[in-house]
Coordinates of C-alpha atoms and ligand atoms in Angstrom, one line a residue:
Chain A
M1 CA 88.8 20.0 8.4
R2 CA 85.6 21.8 9.3
G3 CA 86.2 23.7 6.2
L4 CA 85.5 20.6 4.2
I5 CA 82.0 20.3 5.6
K6 CA 81.5 24.0 4.8
A7 CA 82.7 23.4 1.3
A8 CA 80.3 20.6 0.9
A9 CA 77.4 22.7 2.2
V10 CA 78.3 25.4 -0.2
A11 CA 78.5 23.0 -3.0
V12 CA 75.0 21.6 -2.3
V13 CA 73.5 25.1 -1.9
G14 CA 75.3 26.1 -5.1
M15 CA 73.7 23.2 -6.8
A16 CA 70.3 24.3 -5.6
V17 CA 70.8 27.9 -6.7
R18 CA 72.0 26.8 -10.1
R19 CA 68.9 24.8 -10.4
L20 CA 66.7 27.7 -9.3
V21 CA 67.8 29.6 -12.4
S22 CA 68.2 26.6 -14.6
P23 CA 65.2 24.3 -14.4
G24 CA 66.7 22.0 -16.9
G25 CA 69.0 20.5 -14.3
G26 CA 72.0 22.6 -13.7
D27 CA 73.9 21.9 -17.0
G28 CA 74.8 24.2 -19.9
R29 CA 71.4 25.9 -19.9
W30 CA 72.8 28.2 -17.1
Q31 CA 74.0 30.4 -19.9
R32 CA 70.5 31.3 -21.1
G33 CA 69.8 33.4 -18.1
P34 CA 66.9 33.3 -15.7
L35 CA 64.3 35.2 -17.5
V36 CA 64.0 33.2 -20.7
R37 CA 60.7 31.4 -21.0
R38 CA 61.1 27.8 -21.9
H39 CA 58.9 25.2 -23.4
P40 CA 58.3 22.0 -21.5
R41 CA 60.8 19.4 -22.6
W42 CA 60.5 15.7 -22.9
H43 CA 61.9 13.7 -20.0
V44 CA 62.9 10.2 -21.2
V45 CA 64.0 6.9 -19.6
T46 CA 64.7 3.6 -21.3
V47 CA 63.2 0.6 -19.7
N48 CA 64.9 -2.8 -20.3
R49 CA 61.7 -4.6 -21.2
S50 CA 60.3 -5.4 -24.6
T51 CA 57.7 -3.0 -26.1
D52 CA 55.2 -5.8 -26.0
D53 CA 55.7 -6.4 -22.3
V54 CA 55.0 -2.8 -21.6
V55 CA 52.3 -2.0 -24.1
R56 CA 50.4 -5.2 -23.8
G57 CA 49.2 -4.4 -20.3
K58 CA 47.3 -1.5 -21.9
R59 CA 47.6 0.3 -18.6
L60 CA 50.3 2.7 -17.7
P61 CA 52.5 1.9 -14.8
E62 CA 50.9 3.5 -11.8
P63 CA 53.3 6.3 -11.1
L64 CA 52.9 7.5 -14.7
A65 CA 49.1 7.1 -14.6
G66 CA 49.1 9.2 -11.5
L67 CA 50.4 12.2 -13.5
G68 CA 47.0 12.4 -15.1
E69 CA 46.0 14.8 -17.8
A70 CA 48.7 17.3 -17.0
V71 CA 51.2 15.4 -19.2
E72 CA 51.7 13.9 -22.6
I73 CA 53.2 10.4 -22.7
R74 CA 55.0 8.6 -25.5
F75 CA 56.4 5.2 -26.0
R76 CA 59.0 4.2 -28.6
R77 CA 61.0 1.1 -29.2
A78 CA 64.6 1.9 -28.2
A79 CA 67.3 1.5 -30.8
G80 CA 69.7 -1.5 -30.6
D81 CA 67.3 -3.7 -28.6
R82 CA 67.7 -1.6 -25.6
G83 CA 64.0 -2.0 -24.7
I84 CA 61.4 0.7 -24.7
E85 CA 61.7 4.5 -24.3
L86 CA 59.1 6.2 -22.1
A87 CA 58.9 10.0 -22.6
V88 CA 56.8 12.4 -20.6
R89 CA 56.3 16.2 -20.8
L90 CA 54.0 18.8 -19.4
R91 CA 51.1 19.3 -21.7
D92 CA 51.2 23.0 -21.5
G93 CA 52.6 25.6 -19.3
D94 CA 55.5 27.5 -20.7
R95 CA 56.9 28.9 -17.4
S96 CA 59.4 31.6 -16.7
A97 CA 62.5 30.2 -15.2
V98 CA 61.9 32.2 -12.1
I99 CA 58.5 30.7 -11.5
A100 CA 59.8 27.3 -12.3
G101 CA 62.7 27.8 -9.9
I102 CA 60.4 28.8 -7.0
E103 CA 58.2 25.8 -7.6
R104 CA 61.2 23.6 -7.7
L105 CA 62.6 24.8 -4.4
S106 CA 59.2 24.4 -2.7
G107 CA 58.9 20.9 -4.1
R108 CA 55.9 21.7 -6.2
D109 CA 57.6 21.7 -9.6
P110 CA 55.7 19.4 -12.0
D111 CA 59.0 18.4 -13.6
Q112 CA 60.1 16.9 -10.3
A113 CA 57.0 14.8 -10.2
I114 CA 57.7 13.7 -13.8
R115 CA 61.2 12.6 -12.9
A116 CA 60.1 10.7 -9.9
A117 CA 57.3 9.0 -11.8
L118 CA 59.6 8.0 -14.6
R119 CA 62.2 6.6 -12.3
E120 CA 59.6 4.7 -10.3
A121 CA 57.8 3.4 -13.4
K122 CA 61.1 2.1 -14.8
Q123 CA 62.0 0.3 -11.5
L124 CA 58.5 -1.3 -11.4
L125 CA 58.8 -2.5 -14.9
E126 CA 62.3 -3.8 -14.6
T127 CA 62.4 -5.2 -11.0
G128 CA 58.7 -5.3 -9.9
E129 CA 59.3 -2.9 -7.0
V130 CA 60.3 0.6 -6.2
L131 CA 63.5 0.5 -4.1
H132 CA 63.0 2.3 -0.9
P133 CA 65.7 4.0 1.2
D134 CA 66.5 2.5 4.6
Y135 CA 64.0 3.3 7.3
P136 CA 64.2 4.3 10.1
P137 CA 67.3 6.4 9.1
T138 CA 70.3 6.5 11.4
T139 CA 71.2 10.0 10.2
E140 CA 70.9 12.8 12.8
S141 CA 69.7 16.3 11.9
T142 CA 72.3 18.9 12.7
A143 CA 72.7 22.5 11.6
V144 CA 75.6 21.5 9.4
N145 CA 73.8 18.9 7.4
R146 CA 70.5 20.7 6.8
P147 CA 71.3 21.7 3.2
L148 CA 72.5 18.2 2.4
Q149 CA 69.3 16.7 3.9
L150 CA 67.2 19.1 1.8
A151 CA 69.1 18.0 -1.3
T152 CA 68.8 14.3 -0.5
R153 CA 65.1 14.5 0.3
Q154 CA 64.6 15.4 -3.3
G155 CA 66.8 12.6 -4.5
R156 CA 64.4 10.9 -6.9
R157 CA 62.8 14.1 -8.0
E158 CA 65.9 15.9 -9.0
G159 CA 68.9 15.4 -11.3
R160 CA 69.3 15.8 -15.0
L161 CA 66.6 13.4 -16.2
Chain B
M1 CA 71.6 -2.2 17.8
K2 CA 75.2 -1.2 18.0
A3 CA 76.9 0.4 15.0
L4 CA 80.0 2.4 14.0
V5 CA 78.8 5.8 12.9
W6 CA 80.4 8.8 11.2
Q7 CA 80.3 11.8 13.5
G8 CA 82.2 14.4 11.5
V9 CA 85.4 14.7 9.6
N10 CA 87.9 12.1 11.2
E11 CA 85.4 11.3 14.0
V12 CA 83.7 8.0 14.3
A13 CA 82.0 6.4 17.3
V14 CA 80.2 3.3 18.3
S15 CA 76.6 4.2 19.2
R16 CA 73.1 2.8 19.3
V17 CA 71.0 3.2 16.1
P18 CA 67.6 1.8 15.1
D19 CA 67.6 -1.8 13.9
P20 CA 67.2 -2.1 10.1
Q21 CA 63.8 -3.0 8.7
M22 CA 62.6 -4.8 5.6
R23 CA 61.6 -2.1 3.1
N24 CA 61.1 -4.1 -0.1
E25 CA 59.9 -7.6 -0.9
Q26 CA 63.3 -8.5 -2.3
D27 CA 65.2 -7.5 0.8
A28 CA 66.9 -9.7 3.3
I29 CA 68.3 -8.8 6.8
V30 CA 71.7 -10.2 7.5
R31 CA 73.3 -10.6 10.9
V32 CA 76.9 -9.3 10.4
R33 CA 79.6 -11.8 11.4
K34 CA 82.6 -10.0 10.0
T35 CA 82.9 -6.5 8.5
V36 CA 86.1 -4.8 7.4
T37 CA 87.7 -1.4 6.8
C38 CA 88.4 -0.4 3.2
G39 CA 90.6 2.3 1.7
S40 CA 87.4 3.8 0.3
D41 CA 86.2 4.6 3.9
L42 CA 89.2 6.8 4.4
H43 CA 88.0 9.1 1.7
L44 CA 84.7 9.4 3.7
L45 CA 86.4 9.8 7.0
G46 CA 88.7 12.5 5.7
G47 CA 85.7 14.4 4.3
Y48 CA 86.9 14.1 0.7
I49 CA 83.5 12.8 -0.3
P50 CA 81.3 15.4 1.3
F51 CA 78.0 13.6 1.4
M52 CA 78.2 12.0 4.8
Q53 CA 76.0 13.1 7.6
R54 CA 76.3 12.6 11.4
G55 CA 74.9 9.2 12.4
D56 CA 75.5 7.5 9.0
V57 CA 76.7 3.9 9.6
L58 CA 80.0 3.1 7.8
G59 CA 81.2 -0.2 6.2
H60 CA 80.5 -2.0 3.0
E61 CA 82.7 -5.2 3.0
F62 CA 81.0 -7.9 5.0
L63 CA 79.8 -11.4 5.6
G64 CA 77.0 -12.7 7.8
E65 CA 74.0 -14.9 8.2
V66 CA 70.6 -14.3 6.7
V67 CA 68.0 -13.8 9.5
E68 CA 65.0 -12.6 7.6
V69 CA 64.0 -12.7 3.9
G70 CA 61.3 -10.9 2.0
P71 CA 58.5 -12.8 0.1
Q72 CA 60.2 -12.2 -3.2
V73 CA 63.6 -13.6 -2.2
R74 CA 64.1 -17.0 -4.0
R75 CA 67.7 -17.9 -3.6
H76 CA 68.3 -17.4 0.1
K77 CA 66.7 -18.6 3.3
V78 CA 67.2 -17.9 6.9
G79 CA 70.4 -19.4 8.1
D80 CA 72.4 -19.0 4.9
R81 CA 76.0 -17.9 5.3
V82 CA 76.4 -15.1 2.8
V83 CA 79.0 -12.7 1.5
V84 CA 77.4 -9.6 0.1
C85 CA 78.7 -7.4 -2.7
S86 CA 79.4 -3.9 -1.6
F87 CA 77.4 -2.5 -4.5
I88 CA 73.6 -2.7 -4.6
S89 CA 72.4 -3.7 -8.1
C90 CA 69.0 -4.9 -9.4
G91 CA 70.4 -7.5 -11.9
R92 CA 67.7 -6.6 -14.4
C93 CA 68.4 -3.2 -15.9
W94 CA 70.4 -2.9 -19.1
Y95 CA 73.7 -2.2 -17.2
C96 CA 73.3 -5.2 -15.0
Q97 CA 72.6 -7.3 -18.0
Q98 CA 75.9 -6.1 -19.5
E99 CA 77.5 -7.2 -16.2
L100 CA 78.3 -3.5 -15.4
F101 CA 76.7 -4.0 -12.0
S102 CA 78.1 -0.9 -10.3
L103 CA 76.4 1.2 -12.9
C104 CA 72.9 -0.3 -12.1
D105 CA 70.1 2.1 -12.9
N106 CA 68.0 0.9 -10.0
G107 CA 70.4 0.7 -7.0
N108 CA 70.7 4.3 -5.9
T109 CA 67.6 5.7 -4.1
N110 CA 69.1 9.2 -4.4
P111 CA 70.4 9.6 -8.0
A112 CA 70.3 13.4 -8.1
I113 CA 73.6 14.1 -6.5
T114 CA 75.8 11.9 -8.8
E115 CA 73.6 12.6 -11.8
S116 CA 74.3 16.4 -11.3
A117 CA 78.0 15.9 -10.5
W118 CA 78.9 13.3 -13.1
G119 CA 76.2 13.4 -15.8
F120 CA 74.6 10.1 -14.8
A121 CA 74.1 8.3 -11.5
S122 CA 76.1 5.3 -10.5
G123 CA 74.6 2.4 -8.5
G124 CA 74.1 2.3 -4.7
C125 CA 76.7 1.2 -2.1
Y126 CA 76.4 0.3 1.6
G127 CA 77.7 2.9 4.0
Y128 CA 79.0 5.1 1.2
S129 CA 77.3 8.4 1.8
H130 CA 74.1 9.9 0.6
A131 CA 75.6 10.3 -2.9
L132 CA 75.5 6.5 -3.3
G133 CA 72.0 6.0 -1.8
G134 CA 72.5 6.7 1.9
F135 CA 72.2 3.0 2.7
A136 CA 73.3 2.1 6.2
G137 CA 76.7 0.4 6.3
S138 CA 77.8 -3.0 7.6
H139 CA 79.8 -2.0 10.7
A140 CA 76.7 -2.9 12.7
E141 CA 75.0 -5.9 14.2
Y142 CA 72.5 -6.2 11.4
I143 CA 72.1 -4.8 7.9
R144 CA 69.4 -4.6 5.3
V145 CA 70.4 -6.1 2.0
P146 CA 68.2 -4.9 -0.9
Y147 CA 67.9 -7.2 -4.1
A148 CA 69.2 -10.0 -1.9
D149 CA 69.0 -12.6 -4.7
Q150 CA 71.4 -10.6 -6.7
G151 CA 73.8 -9.2 -4.1
A152 CA 74.1 -11.9 -1.5
F153 CA 76.2 -15.0 -2.3
T154 CA 76.1 -18.3 -0.3
V155 CA 79.6 -19.1 0.8
P156 CA 80.6 -22.7 0.0
D157 CA 81.2 -24.9 3.0
G158 CA 84.9 -25.3 2.6
V159 CA 85.6 -21.6 2.6
S160 CA 86.2 -19.9 6.0
D161 CA 84.6 -16.6 7.1
E162 CA 88.1 -15.1 7.2
R163 CA 88.7 -15.9 3.5
A164 CA 85.3 -15.3 2.1
L165 CA 84.9 -11.9 3.7
F166 CA 87.1 -10.3 1.0
A167 CA 85.0 -11.7 -1.8
S168 CA 82.7 -8.8 -0.9
D169 CA 84.9 -5.9 -2.2
A170 CA 88.7 -6.2 -2.2
A171 CA 89.0 -9.4 -4.2
P172 CA 86.4 -8.6 -6.9
T173 CA 87.7 -5.0 -7.2
G174 CA 91.2 -6.3 -7.8
W175 CA 90.0 -8.9 -10.2
M176 CA 88.1 -6.3 -12.2
G177 CA 91.2 -4.2 -12.6
A178 CA 93.2 -7.1 -14.1
D179 CA 90.2 -8.4 -16.1
L180 CA 88.9 -5.1 -17.6
G181 CA 92.5 -3.8 -17.8
G182 CA 92.9 -6.6 -20.3
V183 CA 95.7 -8.6 -18.7
K184 CA 96.8 -11.4 -21.0
P185 CA 99.2 -14.4 -20.7
G186 CA 102.7 -13.1 -20.9
D187 CA 102.0 -9.5 -19.9
V188 CA 104.1 -7.4 -17.6
V189 CA 101.7 -5.8 -15.1
A190 CA 102.5 -2.9 -12.7
V191 CA 100.2 -2.2 -9.7
W192 CA 100.3 1.0 -7.8
G193 CA 99.3 0.5 -4.1
A194 CA 99.9 -2.6 -2.0
G195 CA 96.7 -2.3 0.1
A196 CA 94.2 -5.1 0.0
V197 CA 92.9 -3.9 -3.4
G198 CA 96.3 -3.6 -5.0
Q199 CA 97.3 -7.0 -3.7
M200 CA 94.1 -8.6 -5.0
A201 CA 94.7 -7.0 -8.4
A202 CA 98.2 -8.4 -8.4
R203 CA 97.0 -11.9 -7.6
A204 CA 94.3 -11.6 -10.3
A205 CA 97.0 -10.6 -12.8
T206 CA 99.0 -13.6 -11.9
L207 CA 96.0 -15.9 -12.2
L208 CA 95.2 -14.4 -15.6
G209 CA 98.6 -15.4 -16.8
A210 CA 100.8 -12.3 -16.5
E211 CA 104.5 -13.2 -16.6
R212 CA 105.7 -10.5 -14.3
V213 CA 103.7 -8.6 -11.8
I214 CA 105.3 -5.7 -9.9
V215 CA 103.6 -4.0 -7.0
I216 CA 104.6 -0.4 -6.0
D217 CA 104.2 1.2 -2.6
R218 CA 106.3 2.8 0.1
L219 CA 105.2 0.6 3.0
D220 CA 107.8 -2.1 3.3
N221 CA 105.5 -4.4 5.4
R222 CA 102.9 -4.4 2.7
L223 CA 105.5 -5.0 -0.1
R224 CA 106.9 -7.9 1.9
M225 CA 103.4 -9.3 2.3
A226 CA 102.9 -9.1 -1.5
Q227 CA 106.1 -11.0 -2.0
T228 CA 105.4 -13.7 0.6
H229 CA 101.7 -14.3 0.1
L230 CA 101.3 -13.5 -3.6
G231 CA 104.8 -14.3 -5.0
V232 CA 105.0 -11.0 -6.9
E233 CA 107.8 -8.5 -7.4
T234 CA 107.8 -5.2 -5.6
L235 CA 109.2 -1.7 -5.8
N236 CA 109.5 0.9 -3.1
Y237 CA 108.9 4.3 -4.7
Q238 CA 110.7 6.1 -1.9
T239 CA 113.9 4.1 -2.1
Q240 CA 114.0 2.8 -5.7
D241 CA 113.9 4.4 -9.1
V242 CA 110.4 3.3 -10.3
G243 CA 110.9 4.4 -13.9
G244 CA 114.3 2.8 -14.3
E245 CA 113.2 -0.4 -12.6
L246 CA 110.1 -0.8 -14.7
L247 CA 112.0 -0.3 -17.9
E248 CA 114.6 -2.8 -16.9
R249 CA 112.1 -5.4 -15.9
S250 CA 110.0 -5.0 -19.0
G251 CA 112.8 -5.1 -21.6
G252 CA 112.6 -1.3 -22.1
R253 CA 109.0 -1.5 -23.3
G254 CA 107.1 -0.5 -20.1
P255 CA 104.3 -2.5 -18.5
D256 CA 101.5 -3.7 -20.7
V257 CA 98.9 -3.0 -18.1
C258 CA 99.1 -0.5 -15.3
I259 CA 96.6 -0.8 -12.5
E260 CA 96.2 2.1 -10.1
A261 CA 94.9 1.0 -6.6
V262 CA 95.7 4.1 -4.6
G263 CA 92.9 6.7 -5.2
M264 CA 92.4 10.3 -4.4
E265 CA 94.5 10.6 -1.3
S266 CA 97.6 9.5 -3.1
H267 CA 100.9 10.3 -1.5
S268 CA 104.3 11.3 -2.7
S269 CA 107.4 12.8 -1.2
G270 CA 108.2 15.3 -3.9
P271 CA 107.0 18.8 -4.6
Q272 CA 104.1 17.3 -6.6
F273 CA 102.6 16.1 -3.3
W274 CA 102.5 19.6 -1.8
Y275 CA 101.2 21.1 -5.0
D276 CA 98.2 18.7 -5.0
Q277 CA 97.8 18.7 -1.2
I278 CA 97.5 22.5 -1.2
K279 CA 95.2 22.6 -4.2
Q280 CA 93.0 20.0 -2.6
Q281 CA 92.8 21.9 0.7
L282 CA 91.9 25.1 -1.2
R283 CA 89.2 23.1 -3.2
L284 CA 91.0 24.0 -6.4
E285 CA 91.1 20.3 -7.2
S286 CA 89.1 17.7 -5.2
D287 CA 91.4 14.7 -5.7
R288 CA 95.2 14.1 -5.7
P289 CA 96.0 11.9 -8.8
I290 CA 99.6 11.2 -8.1
A291 CA 99.7 7.5 -8.7
A292 CA 97.3 7.8 -11.7
R293 CA 99.7 10.2 -13.3
A294 CA 102.6 7.8 -12.7
A295 CA 100.6 4.8 -14.2
I296 CA 99.9 6.8 -17.3
Y297 CA 103.5 7.9 -17.7
H298 CA 105.1 4.5 -17.2
C299 CA 102.6 2.5 -19.3
R300 CA 104.0 1.2 -22.6
K301 CA 102.8 2.6 -25.9
G302 CA 99.4 1.3 -26.8
G303 CA 99.0 -0.2 -23.2
S304 CA 96.2 -0.1 -20.8
V305 CA 95.7 1.8 -17.6
F306 CA 92.9 0.9 -15.1
L307 CA 91.9 3.1 -12.2
L308 CA 90.6 1.1 -9.3
G309 CA 91.4 4.0 -6.8
V310 CA 88.4 6.1 -6.1
Y311 CA 88.1 9.6 -7.4
A312 CA 85.3 12.0 -6.6
G313 CA 85.6 15.0 -8.7
L314 CA 88.3 17.1 -10.5
V315 CA 92.0 16.6 -10.8
D316 CA 94.7 18.8 -12.1
K317 CA 97.9 18.3 -14.2
F318 CA 96.4 15.3 -15.8
P319 CA 98.8 13.9 -18.5
L320 CA 96.4 13.9 -21.5
G321 CA 99.4 14.4 -23.8
A322 CA 100.9 11.1 -22.7
L323 CA 97.5 9.4 -22.9
M324 CA 96.8 10.6 -26.4
N325 CA 100.2 10.4 -28.0
K326 CA 101.0 6.9 -26.6
G327 CA 97.6 5.6 -27.7
L328 CA 96.7 4.4 -24.2
T329 CA 93.4 2.9 -23.2
L330 CA 92.2 4.4 -19.9
R331 CA 89.4 2.8 -17.9
G332 CA 88.1 2.8 -14.4
A333 CA 85.1 1.6 -12.5
Q334 CA 83.6 1.0 -9.1
Q335 CA 83.6 -2.8 -8.8
H336 CA 81.2 -5.0 -10.7
G337 CA 81.3 -7.6 -8.0
H338 CA 78.3 -9.6 -9.0
R339 CA 80.1 -10.6 -12.1
Y340 CA 83.1 -12.1 -10.3
I341 CA 82.0 -13.2 -6.8
P342 CA 80.8 -16.8 -7.6
M343 CA 84.0 -17.5 -9.5
L344 CA 86.2 -16.0 -6.7
L345 CA 84.4 -18.1 -4.1
E346 CA 85.3 -21.2 -6.2
R347 CA 88.9 -20.1 -6.4
M348 CA 88.9 -19.6 -2.7
A349 CA 87.5 -23.1 -2.2
R350 CA 90.3 -24.5 -4.4
G351 CA 92.9 -22.5 -2.5
E352 CA 94.0 -20.4 -5.5
L353 CA 92.9 -17.2 -4.0
V354 CA 94.1 -16.7 -0.4
T355 CA 93.0 -13.5 1.5
E356 CA 93.4 -14.2 5.2
H357 CA 96.7 -12.4 5.5
L358 CA 95.0 -9.2 4.7
A359 CA 93.1 -9.3 8.0
T360 CA 96.0 -8.1 10.1
H361 CA 93.8 -7.0 13.0
T362 CA 90.6 -8.5 14.2
M363 CA 88.6 -6.9 17.0
S364 CA 85.1 -6.4 18.4
L365 CA 82.9 -3.7 17.0
D366 CA 83.4 -1.7 20.2
E367 CA 87.0 -1.3 19.2
A368 CA 86.3 -0.1 15.7
P369 CA 87.3 3.5 16.3
R370 CA 90.8 2.2 17.3
G371 CA 90.7 -0.1 14.2
Y372 CA 90.1 2.9 11.9
D373 CA 92.8 4.9 13.6
M374 CA 95.3 2.1 13.0
F375 CA 94.1 1.5 9.4
K376 CA 94.1 5.1 8.5
N377 CA 97.6 5.7 9.9
K378 CA 98.9 2.3 8.8
H379 CA 100.1 1.6 12.4
D380 CA 101.3 -1.7 13.4
G381 CA 101.3 -3.0 9.9
C382 CA 97.6 -2.7 9.6
V383 CA 96.3 -3.6 6.2
R384 CA 92.7 -4.3 7.1
A385 CA 90.9 -4.1 10.5
V386 CA 88.1 -6.7 10.8
F387 CA 85.3 -6.1 13.2
E388 CA 83.2 -8.8 14.8
P389 CA 79.9 -7.4 16.0
A390 CA 79.0 -10.5 18.0
A391 CA 82.3 -10.7 19.8
Ligands
NAD401 N1 86.9 0.6 -7.6 C1 86.3 0.0 -6.6 O1 85.2 -0.5 -6.6 C2 87.0 0.1 -5.3 C3 86.7 -0.9 -4.3 C4 87.5 -0.8 -3.1 C5 88.5 0.1 -2.9 N2 88.7 1.1 -3.9 C6 89.7 2.1 -3.8 O2 91.0 1.5 -4.1 C7 92.0 2.3 -3.4 C8 92.9 1.4 -2.5 O3 92.1 0.8 -1.6 P1 92.8 0.0 -0.4 O4 91.7 -0.5 0.5 O5 93.8 -1.0 -0.9 O6 93.5 1.2 0.4 P2 94.7 1.3 1.4 O7 94.6 2.7 2.0 O8 94.8 0.2 2.3 O9 96.0 1.2 0.4 C9 96.4 2.2 -0.4 C10 97.9 2.0 -0.6 O10 98.4 3.0 -1.6 C11 99.7 3.4 -1.2 N3 100.1 4.6 -1.9 C12 99.8 5.9 -1.6 N4 100.3 6.7 -2.5 C13 100.9 6.0 -3.4 C14 101.7 6.3 -4.6 N5 101.8 7.5 -5.0 N6 102.2 5.2 -5.3 C15 102.0 3.9 -4.9 N7 101.3 3.6 -3.8 C16 100.8 4.6 -3.0 C17 99.6 3.5 0.3 O11 100.9 3.4 0.9 C18 98.7 2.3 0.6 O12 99.5 1.1 0.9 C19 91.2 3.3 -2.6 O13 91.1 4.5 -3.4 C20 89.8 2.8 -2.5 O14 88.9 3.8 -2.4 C21 88.0 1.0 -5.1
ZN402 ZN1 85.6 -0.9 -0.6
ZN403 ZN1 70.5 -3.0 -12.4

């Protein structure tokens, strides 16, 4: 049964390595190889609020405002009355995948900051708050769960968004 | 406070952990009165969902008393007796508005794992690993309940703790299987698994007007329970010919709706079991879909199959040919409890939905490791072990 834990750790580390060479989030882009330069892409969330509700305030939700000049931000009414789409991308900075991967592992990847800001902005607009994880945690740190802890610490900054 | 924590694969222990704290203005803190084992926990215990860490508190089906509310909580006050949905949902995102509550966009504080694994993240769940948010579970003296206005439901006075407890998870899960599986008056419905979830699905099918409901398992005590308490028919897949019986009982057509309430640790006595068991242990498939395969095979042409059993990853030898050529509808979901709990509590109050028989063993939280051992190994006819932290 210990094998199961090892398998989990391998899976998590595997996920991280895949991301290292695939800043897009570990999906099909894997095939492009690590050295291709890529243009910053749009990260988009749909918020279940009317365009008016969001734009009328004339002020960006705080997490997005916090990204400052480094990013471009777009709003668009979502099709089918789904609310409003918020899109963010880095203004400039074609980065090689290797640089992006290193930044990502060290937690200094601007795309991670964009993901977290978008998720938090959406939560603020939809629910009025950003949902926080439990604190203090009951989880203990052990040698076995270190990779998983690393992965979960980045929970809001990672994923495919 | 005292809590039952995961220590490693197949190891749980009662230990002291920090008390939960309010983290959001919409939170409540609930003193747990009753908290119960679920088949889903077995997948965590066995390490089949590899996102548990030492010290994580287990448990997601519970009832208790509100002891603290945040400034934004409107519907609850200190002293309310509440049953809490096992899934954590905001009630305001698009998915919640569609009543697909377990798909909530704002319930999982750690969306990266499931987003990477499944394409998109599901909602959060208490005590259900770091993949579903890492929220502490309910096998504890106290628990933090985020989005308390949405997730906690006041229990009507006439309904006992023993009955209302199952409105948290087992009853809404079973109801969802029958409802979203599309059970209609006059249908023949087959349910794989006679655990609490399968039994609740069978009861829901009856209440939705099914003419024949047939529950399939190998544990005679559970099948007898389904006959006695739910008045449904049963089949023992080890001693009876399931295919032949289902044909005979459905006029040769096959069941209209097949509900699978077994999940990824499905059992069988044939070579199929060893095939899946070995592949699972070698990580060549993560889940054993034996009952799911059977449900698809036996379902009538154009019928509907609903997966209530939990699956985590990949399965093998999946009968896509049968699914496609018979024109089946296949659905599955984690439970959208918020959609059903108020209605279920009313039915409980009217005596239409009875659940007490599921609680075969009740004990103090200190005895929870023994409770899990009994529940996992189905000893002494254990269907659900209920823990009382205050006892
Ligand atoms: N979708 C949801 O939101 C949700 C909620 C709760 C539980 N679940 C899942 O539902 C499943 C059942 O939960 P439970 O608490 O009733 O579990 P349980 O372990 O008490 O019951 C499972 C039953 O399935 C039977 N079984 C095993 N293999 C079988 C087979 N091949 N054919 C027929 N029966 C078979 C077992 O004998 C047992 O009685 C689990 O996978 C659990 O994770 C899902
Ligand atoms: Zn459950
Ligand atoms: Zn929601």
